Amino acid sequence: MAIRAEGVIARWSDRLALEPSAPHITLGEGNTPCVESLTIGPSLGLASLHFKLEGLNPTGSFKDRGMVVAVAAALQAGSSAIICASTGNTSASAAAYGGRFGLRTIVVVPRGHIASGKLIQARVHGATVVSIDGAFDLALRVVRELCAHHPVTLVNSVNPYRIEGQKTAAFEIVDELGDAPEVLALPVGNAGNITAYWRGFREEHRDGRATRLPRMLGGQASGAAPLVLGHPVDNPQTVATAIRIGNPASWQGAIDARDQSEGLIESVDDAAILDAQRRIARFEGIFCEPASAASLAVLERAVADGAVAPGTHAVCVLTGNGLKDPGAVEASLSPILEIPADADALARAIEA
Ligand code: AN7
């Protein structure tokens, strides 16, 4: 069987804190490509820049790595329902795995601030979708309260199995590149992923598979940058709706990753995020979602500031697929050329 179809539980079972009797379920998550940058990395003077294409997971984001482990644990515990609050991708992933493995799935999302594709995913996979008048942080609070009194398994990243599954992305990067990069850049919202990567890299280093630890470079949107400001943000705002989060649940994990790795968590504004997204699509052939492009935007900021030196080996994690949120980029695209169905008109149209 191809490794791709094996999934993260079967591939990494000896390195996951998951009971051995938990079912080895999969939807083919993990084993995503690490693609070398041909244009942007060289233009920044980096020794190498790779993009980890997490948008190629089954539901189009990195969330599947942790969701498969959380759902396996829920099944093993005899649970019949899962629930999460979400800015979109967690809900899409929970709905897909919940549907496939026979769990009732409930997702709670911020009304009006979730990408259209993600909401459709949650619905098409059969989840009960509830929207609230409030941001992700409020949704998570409501869901946690409900879980205290109802027999439903919480599958947000406060569920430790989620972080366990997500750390496998760090294992794969070391596997593929032969060592840890010197810098790992990624977007930071609820901060589960930066926590998971740091754990994964530390385990690789401890076990001698990586000779070094990367500096962790986190990008937050400037309107939703609690970790940069050092305090929660009441009304987070950003075009990158996936990371529109004002009070990350894994706050301490993010701070530990930053400080222990001698890294940085910085903010990047929406214009820089959208510009990075556009260039990754235009020059690298990779369509990621806006939040994902915060990884490149923060890396570019760090290079410009001198915090990351030329000659560095870097990896940007592109966490989600751009197809989920086409509306975010549409306004910046060049117009479609409308012509009569005529070869001469076509020739004239493409001349310019
Ligand atoms: C594409 O789906 O929080 O810092 O509810 O979808 O681990 O939260 C999504 C987060 C980055 C931030 N990139 O990761 C959710 C949710 C994309 C994301 C993040 C998210 P964390």
Tab-separated table of C-alpha atoms and ligand atoms in Angstrom:
chain	number	residue	atom	x	y	z
A	1	MET	CA	0.000	0.000	0.000
A	2	ALA	CA	1.253	3.467	-0.826
A	3	ILE	CA	2.365	5.534	2.178
A	4	ARG	CA	-0.068	8.244	1.135
A	5	ALA	CA	-3.048	5.965	1.684
A	6	GLU	CA	-1.652	4.686	4.957
A	7	GLY	CA	-2.499	7.889	6.846
A	8	VAL	CA	-0.801	9.397	9.871
A	9	ILE	CA	-1.954	6.881	12.488
A	10	ALA	CA	-0.635	3.794	10.725
A	11	ARG	CA	2.527	5.534	9.569
A	12	TRP	CA	3.454	7.032	12.943
A	13	SER	CA	1.625	4.776	15.414
A	14	ASP	CA	4.756	4.094	17.469
A	15	ARG	CA	5.290	7.828	17.936
A	16	LEU	CA	1.766	8.965	18.766
A	17	ALA	CA	0.351	9.137	22.272
A	18	LEU	CA	-2.699	7.112	21.271
A	19	GLU	CA	-3.860	3.921	22.960
A	20	PRO	CA	-2.677	0.913	20.915
A	21	SER	CA	-6.236	-0.407	20.832
A	22	ALA	CA	-7.554	2.731	19.087
A	23	PRO	CA	-8.724	1.983	15.535
A	24	HIS	CA	-6.261	2.711	12.722
A	25	ILE	CA	-8.666	4.839	10.721
A	26	THR	CA	-7.655	7.073	7.828
A	27	LEU	CA	-8.906	9.235	5.002
A	28	GLY	CA	-5.436	9.346	3.408
A	29	GLU	CA	-4.201	12.354	5.396
A	30	GLY	CA	-0.546	13.365	5.736
A	31	ASN	CA	2.474	12.663	3.542
A	32	THR	CA	2.011	16.030	1.848
A	33	PRO	CA	4.683	17.314	-0.526
A	34	CYS	CA	7.433	19.722	0.438
A	35	VAL	CA	7.945	21.704	-2.769
A	36	GLU	CA	11.010	23.864	-3.355
A	37	SER	CA	10.454	27.522	-4.157
A	38	LEU	CA	11.852	28.446	-7.566
A	39	THR	CA	11.365	32.200	-7.443
A	40	ILE	CA	10.524	33.695	-4.065
A	41	GLY	CA	13.169	31.884	-2.010
A	42	PRO	CA	16.038	32.816	-4.348
A	43	SER	CA	14.803	36.418	-4.523
A	44	LEU	CA	14.968	36.626	-0.731
A	45	GLY	CA	18.530	35.292	-0.795
A	46	LEU	CA	17.588	32.173	1.156
A	47	ALA	CA	19.721	29.044	0.765
A	48	SER	CA	16.483	27.150	0.273
A	49	LEU	CA	12.794	27.699	0.773
A	50	HIS	CA	10.305	24.843	0.739
A	51	PHE	CA	6.537	25.027	0.903
A	52	LYS	CA	4.816	22.263	2.870
A	53	LEU	CA	1.563	21.778	0.984
A	54	GLU	CA	-0.916	21.033	3.725
A	55	GLY	CA	-3.749	22.098	1.457
A	56	LEU	CA	-3.356	18.691	-0.214
A	57	ASN	CA	-4.789	16.859	2.771
A	58	PRO	CA	-8.165	15.169	2.159
A	59	THR	CA	-10.286	18.109	3.315
A	60	GLY	CA	-7.809	20.707	2.089
A	61	SER	CA	-6.045	21.682	5.306
A	62	PHE	CA	-3.586	20.485	7.951
A	63	LYS	CA	-6.466	19.921	10.366
A	64	ASP	CA	-6.922	16.366	9.067
A	65	ARG	CA	-3.695	15.204	10.754
A	66	GLY	CA	-5.013	15.938	14.212
A	67	MET	CA	-8.650	15.205	13.460
A	68	VAL	CA	-7.963	11.598	12.465
A	69	VAL	CA	-6.232	10.978	15.804
A	70	ALA	CA	-8.932	12.771	17.812
A	71	VAL	CA	-11.661	10.798	16.038
A	72	ALA	CA	-9.809	7.501	16.563
A	73	ALA	CA	-9.583	8.270	20.278
A	74	ALA	CA	-13.267	9.261	20.375
A	75	LEU	CA	-14.246	5.982	18.709
A	76	GLN	CA	-12.103	4.012	21.091
A	77	ALA	CA	-13.751	5.765	24.032
A	78	GLY	CA	-17.175	4.804	22.692
A	79	SER	CA	-18.234	8.349	21.874
A	80	SER	CA	-21.085	8.825	19.429
A	81	ALA	CA	-20.772	12.576	18.784
A	82	ILE	CA	-18.066	15.183	18.259
A	83	ILE	CA	-18.234	18.966	18.415
A	84	CYS	CA	-15.951	21.887	17.658
A	85	ALA	CA	-15.863	25.641	17.326
A	86	SER	CA	-14.154	26.686	14.135
A	87	THR	CA	-13.067	29.430	11.790
A	88	GLY	CA	-13.779	26.872	9.048
A	89	ASN	CA	-11.118	24.261	8.470
A	90	THR	CA	-11.572	22.372	11.720
A	91	SER	CA	-15.291	22.162	11.003
A	92	ALA	CA	-14.679	20.830	7.486
A	93	SER	CA	-12.298	18.204	8.824
A	94	ALA	CA	-14.501	17.196	11.767
A	95	ALA	CA	-17.487	16.860	9.436
A	96	ALA	CA	-15.612	14.634	6.978
A	97	TYR	CA	-14.095	12.301	9.587
A	98	GLY	CA	-17.233	12.311	11.694
A	99	GLY	CA	-19.363	11.425	8.695
A	100	ARG	CA	-17.031	8.706	7.490
A	101	PHE	CA	-16.691	7.044	10.878
A	102	GLY	CA	-20.289	7.274	11.996
A	103	LEU	CA	-20.146	10.060	14.563
A	104	ARG	CA	-22.720	12.790	14.826
A	105	THR	CA	-20.834	16.036	14.169
A	106	ILE	CA	-21.762	19.491	15.408
A	107	VAL	CA	-19.790	22.580	14.397
A	108	VAL	CA	-20.151	26.106	15.731
A	109	VAL	CA	-18.876	28.910	13.528
A	110	PRO	CA	-18.769	32.721	13.567
A	111	ARG	CA	-21.600	33.996	11.394
A	112	GLY	CA	-20.490	35.848	8.277
A	113	HIS	CA	-16.757	35.268	8.788
A	114	ILE	CA	-16.150	31.838	7.355
A	115	ALA	CA	-14.979	31.028	3.834
A	116	SER	CA	-17.766	29.726	1.597
A	117	GLY	CA	-16.015	26.486	0.655
A	118	LYS	CA	-15.404	25.516	4.268
A	119	LEU	CA	-19.017	26.038	5.230
A	120	ILE	CA	-20.154	23.954	2.254
A	121	GLN	CA	-17.722	21.207	3.281
A	122	ALA	CA	-19.156	21.036	6.799
A	123	ARG	CA	-22.680	20.813	5.392
A	124	VAL	CA	-22.040	18.370	2.569
A	125	HIS	CA	-20.380	15.940	4.966
A	126	GLY	CA	-23.492	16.021	7.109
A	127	ALA	CA	-22.513	18.059	10.150
A	128	THR	CA	-25.049	20.061	12.093
A	129	VAL	CA	-23.838	23.597	11.432
A	130	VAL	CA	-24.615	26.283	13.986
A	131	SER	CA	-23.532	29.887	13.536
A	132	ILE	CA	-23.258	32.413	16.328
A	133	ASP	CA	-23.100	36.160	16.449
A	134	GLY	CA	-19.526	36.417	17.670
A	135	ALA	CA	-15.963	35.464	16.810
A	136	PHE	CA	-14.266	32.068	17.154
A	137	ASP	CA	-13.241	32.743	20.743
A	138	LEU	CA	-16.851	33.069	21.866
A	139	ALA	CA	-17.824	29.969	19.875
A	140	LEU	CA	-15.100	27.979	21.610
A	141	ARG	CA	-16.217	29.195	25.023
A	142	VAL	CA	-19.824	28.149	24.331
A	143	VAL	CA	-18.736	24.742	23.027
A	144	ARG	CA	-16.474	24.065	26.017
A	145	GLU	CA	-19.311	24.949	28.357
A	146	LEU	CA	-21.667	22.579	26.576
A	147	CYS	CA	-19.125	19.750	26.704
A	148	ALA	CA	-18.893	20.051	30.469
A	149	HIS	CA	-22.506	18.878	30.706
A	150	HIS	CA	-23.132	16.766	27.599
A	151	PRO	CA	-21.682	13.458	26.388
A	152	VAL	CA	-20.067	14.851	23.264
A	153	THR	CA	-16.341	14.794	22.465
A	154	LEU	CA	-14.652	18.143	21.972
A	155	VAL	CA	-12.322	17.988	18.947
A	156	ASN	CA	-10.799	21.459	19.057
A	157	SER	CA	-7.052	21.478	19.620
A	158	VAL	CA	-7.598	21.674	23.385
A	159	ASN	CA	-8.159	17.943	22.786
A	160	PRO	CA	-4.567	16.648	23.182
A	161	TYR	CA	-4.950	14.062	20.392
A	162	ARG	CA	-5.236	16.917	17.889
A	163	ILE	CA	-1.760	18.263	18.720
A	164	GLU	CA	-0.337	14.727	18.673
A	165	GLY	CA	-1.575	14.169	15.145
A	166	GLN	CA	-0.440	17.557	13.905
A	167	LYS	CA	3.144	17.044	15.102
A	168	THR	CA	3.565	14.437	12.336
A	169	ALA	CA	4.015	17.254	9.819
A	170	ALA	CA	7.351	18.058	11.495
A	171	PHE	CA	8.359	14.382	11.216
A	172	GLU	CA	7.612	14.447	7.499
A	173	ILE	CA	9.647	17.608	6.904
A	174	VAL	CA	12.707	16.068	8.579
A	175	ASP	CA	12.123	12.866	6.624
A	176	GLU	CA	11.905	14.652	3.321
A	177	LEU	CA	14.642	17.275	3.750
A	178	GLY	CA	17.025	15.044	5.722
A	179	ASP	CA	17.132	17.455	8.663
A	180	ALA	CA	15.050	20.150	10.326
A	181	PRO	CA	15.111	23.498	8.517
A	182	GLU	CA	16.785	26.441	10.234
A	183	VAL	CA	13.534	28.402	10.167
A	184	LEU	CA	9.949	27.110	10.115
A	185	ALA	CA	7.383	29.785	9.275
A	186	LEU	CA	3.665	29.274	9.791
A	187	PRO	CA	0.453	31.200	10.475
A	188	VAL	CA	-0.743	31.353	14.076
A	189	GLY	CA	-4.406	31.528	15.049
A	190	ASN	CA	-5.506	29.328	17.920
A	191	ALA	CA	-1.822	28.315	18.204
A	192	GLY	CA	-2.297	24.554	18.160
A	193	ASN	CA	-0.187	24.097	15.075
A	194	ILE	CA	2.897	26.010	16.232
A	195	THR	CA	2.669	24.021	19.473
A	196	ALA	CA	2.443	20.756	17.518
A	197	TYR	CA	5.331	21.506	15.139
A	198	TRP	CA	7.590	22.506	17.995
A	199	ARG	CA	6.807	19.249	19.784
A	200	GLY	CA	7.434	17.289	16.588
A	201	PHE	CA	10.792	18.923	15.927
A	202	ARG	CA	11.904	18.508	19.529
A	203	GLU	CA	11.105	14.784	19.320
A	204	GLU	CA	13.030	14.469	16.057
A	205	HIS	CA	16.001	16.213	17.663
A	206	ARG	CA	15.811	14.183	20.874
A	207	ASP	CA	15.733	10.939	18.885
A	208	GLY	CA	18.683	11.967	16.706
A	209	ARG	CA	16.857	12.219	13.410
A	210	ALA	CA	17.399	15.986	13.227
A	211	THR	CA	20.744	17.603	14.027
A	212	ARG	CA	19.161	20.959	14.821
A	213	LEU	CA	15.990	22.647	15.965
A	214	PRO	CA	14.347	25.267	13.758
A	215	ARG	CA	13.622	28.784	14.891
A	216	MET	CA	9.835	28.998	14.922
A	217	LEU	CA	8.486	32.007	13.072
A	218	GLY	CA	4.788	32.681	13.628
A	219	GLY	CA	2.673	35.066	11.571
A	220	GLN	CA	-0.454	36.676	12.993
A	221	ALA	CA	-2.741	39.046	11.113
A	222	SER	CA	-2.265	42.589	12.432
A	223	GLY	CA	-5.974	42.875	13.326
A	224	ALA	CA	-5.839	39.573	15.212
A	225	ALA	CA	-2.431	39.518	16.863
A	226	PRO	CA	-2.907	38.763	20.574
A	227	LEU	CA	0.412	36.928	20.870
A	228	VAL	CA	2.277	39.898	19.420
A	229	LEU	CA	0.437	42.417	21.610
A	230	GLY	CA	0.700	40.232	24.716
A	231	HIS	CA	-3.014	40.405	25.495
A	232	PRO	CA	-6.270	39.021	24.037
A	233	VAL	CA	-7.988	40.986	21.267
A	234	ASP	CA	-11.727	41.523	21.752
A	235	ASN	CA	-12.860	42.025	18.196
A	236	PRO	CA	-10.308	40.375	15.901
A	237	GLN	CA	-10.451	41.378	12.243
A	238	THR	CA	-8.630	40.116	9.170
A	239	VAL	CA	-9.276	39.012	5.614
A	240	ALA	CA	-7.574	35.762	6.639
A	241	THR	CA	-10.691	34.450	8.392
A	242	ALA	CA	-8.981	31.166	9.358
A	243	ILE	CA	-6.803	33.069	11.842
A	244	ARG	CA	-9.406	35.593	12.994
A	245	ILE	CA	-8.839	34.603	16.624
A	246	GLY	CA	-8.390	36.945	19.580
A	247	ASN	CA	-7.544	34.627	22.471
A	248	PRO	CA	-5.669	31.499	21.350
A	249	ALA	CA	-6.300	28.355	23.385
A	250	SER	CA	-2.671	27.226	23.031
A	251	TRP	CA	-1.279	30.611	24.087
A	252	GLN	CA	1.447	29.154	26.303
A	253	GLY	CA	2.416	26.559	23.698
A	254	ALA	CA	3.029	29.336	21.189
A	255	ILE	CA	5.082	31.406	23.626
A	256	ASP	CA	7.153	28.334	24.569
A	257	ALA	CA	7.760	27.499	20.905
A	258	ARG	CA	8.817	31.059	20.201
A	259	ASP	CA	11.076	31.470	23.216
A	260	GLN	CA	12.627	28.005	23.387
A	261	SER	CA	13.417	28.112	19.672
A	262	GLU	CA	14.715	31.692	19.760
A	263	GLY	CA	12.032	32.449	17.235
A	264	LEU	CA	9.549	35.243	16.655
A	265	ILE	CA	5.810	35.807	16.438
A	266	GLU	CA	5.110	38.951	14.439
A	267	SER	CA	2.110	40.557	12.816
A	268	VAL	CA	1.602	41.115	9.107
A	269	ASP	CA	-1.170	43.257	7.696
A	270	ASP	CA	-3.899	42.058	5.351
A	271	ALA	CA	-2.282	43.726	2.340
A	272	ALA	CA	0.975	41.861	2.961
A	273	ILE	CA	-0.926	38.588	3.438
A	274	LEU	CA	-2.888	38.966	0.203
A	275	ASP	CA	0.205	40.060	-1.690
A	276	ALA	CA	2.118	37.004	-0.460
A	277	GLN	CA	-0.817	34.761	-1.388
A	278	ARG	CA	-0.930	36.264	-4.886
A	279	ARG	CA	2.815	35.812	-5.454
A	280	ILE	CA	2.815	32.215	-4.190
A	281	ALA	CA	0.058	31.509	-6.710
A	282	ARG	CA	1.552	33.552	-9.548
A	283	PHE	CA	5.205	32.514	-9.284
A	284	GLU	CA	5.163	29.155	-7.536
A	285	GLY	CA	1.997	27.571	-8.919
A	286	ILE	CA	0.499	27.020	-5.483
A	287	PHE	CA	-2.914	28.367	-4.506
A	288	CYS	CA	-3.052	28.588	-0.714
A	289	GLU	CA	-5.622	30.363	1.386
A	290	PRO	CA	-4.941	33.840	2.807
A	291	ALA	CA	-4.090	32.637	6.327
A	292	SER	CA	-1.495	30.254	4.910
A	293	ALA	CA	0.283	33.103	3.146
A	294	ALA	CA	0.930	34.747	6.514
A	295	SER	CA	3.800	32.242	6.737
A	296	LEU	CA	5.577	33.793	3.786
A	297	ALA	CA	4.599	37.336	4.758
A	298	VAL	CA	6.163	36.928	8.199
A	299	LEU	CA	9.270	35.282	6.748
A	300	GLU	CA	9.696	38.181	4.326
A	301	ARG	CA	9.262	40.639	7.161
A	302	ALA	CA	11.911	38.817	9.193
A	303	VAL	CA	14.345	38.821	6.265
A	304	ALA	CA	13.727	42.554	5.711
A	305	ASP	CA	14.271	43.243	9.439
A	306	GLY	CA	17.476	41.213	9.474
A	307	ALA	CA	15.989	38.701	11.929
A	308	VAL	CA	16.475	35.933	9.354
A	309	ALA	CA	19.782	36.040	7.487
A	310	PRO	CA	20.317	35.371	3.801
A	311	GLY	CA	21.649	31.850	3.311
A	312	THR	CA	19.086	30.363	5.679
A	313	HIS	CA	17.261	27.077	4.993
A	314	ALA	CA	13.562	27.821	5.538
A	315	VAL	CA	10.213	26.065	5.249
A	316	CYS	CA	6.849	27.821	4.974
A	317	VAL	CA	3.813	25.788	5.986
A	318	LEU	CA	0.958	26.463	3.568
A	319	THR	CA	-1.786	25.292	5.879
A	320	GLY	CA	-4.857	25.349	3.652
A	321	ASN	CA	-6.070	25.233	0.067
A	322	GLY	CA	-6.951	28.475	-1.742
A	323	LEU	CA	-9.943	26.856	-3.418
A	324	LYS	CA	-11.789	27.070	-0.116
A	325	ASP	CA	-11.946	30.845	-0.265
A	326	PRO	CA	-11.844	32.128	-3.847
A	327	GLY	CA	-13.711	35.277	-2.821
A	328	ALA	CA	-10.707	36.532	-0.862
A	329	VAL	CA	-8.575	37.008	-3.977
A	330	GLU	CA	-11.116	37.703	-6.670
A	331	ALA	CA	-10.983	41.501	-6.470
A	332	SER	CA	-7.234	41.563	-7.188
A	333	LEU	CA	-7.341	39.426	-10.311
A	334	SER	CA	-6.959	40.719	-13.848
A	335	PRO	CA	-10.225	40.753	-15.778
A	336	ILE	CA	-11.425	37.927	-17.990
A	337	LEU	CA	-11.183	38.899	-21.671
A	338	GLU	CA	-14.641	38.634	-23.182
A	339	ILE	CA	-14.634	38.193	-26.967
A	340	PRO	CA	-16.832	36.849	-29.749
A	341	ALA	CA	-16.183	33.199	-30.683
A	342	ASP	CA	-13.823	34.126	-33.482
A	343	ALA	CA	-10.114	33.344	-34.064
A	344	ASP	CA	-9.269	36.888	-35.208
A	345	ALA	CA	-10.873	38.361	-32.122
A	346	LEU	CA	-8.934	35.832	-30.059
A	347	ALA	CA	-5.665	36.825	-31.738
A	348	ARG	CA	-6.330	40.510	-31.056
A	349	ALA	CA	-7.348	39.801	-27.461
A	350	ILE	CA	-4.138	37.938	-26.582
A	351	GLU	CA	-1.804	40.305	-28.427
A	352	ALA	CA	-1.458	42.827	-25.658
B	1	AN7	C1	-5.582	27.535	6.982
B	1	AN7	O1	-10.416	25.842	11.659
B	1	AN7	O2	-8.661	27.586	14.020
B	1	AN7	O3	-2.768	28.365	15.079
B	1	AN7	O4	-11.095	26.574	13.573
B	1	AN7	O5	-7.408	27.097	9.076
B	1	AN7	O6	-3.302	25.936	14.943
B	1	AN7	O7	-5.138	27.627	14.993
B	1	AN7	C2	-8.028	27.222	11.786
B	1	AN7	C3	-6.756	27.674	11.867
B	1	AN7	C4	-3.693	28.434	9.965
B	1	AN7	C5	-4.076	28.544	12.376
B	1	AN7	N1	-4.046	28.209	8.697
B	1	AN7	O8	-3.678	27.371	13.020
B	1	AN7	C6	-10.226	26.470	12.703
B	1	AN7	C7	-8.930	27.134	12.924
B	1	AN7	C8	-5.279	27.774	8.398
B	1	AN7	C9	-6.201	27.545	9.424
B	1	AN7	C10	-4.566	28.253	11.006
B	1	AN7	C11	-5.851	27.815	10.753
B	1	AN7	P1	-3.723	27.313	14.601
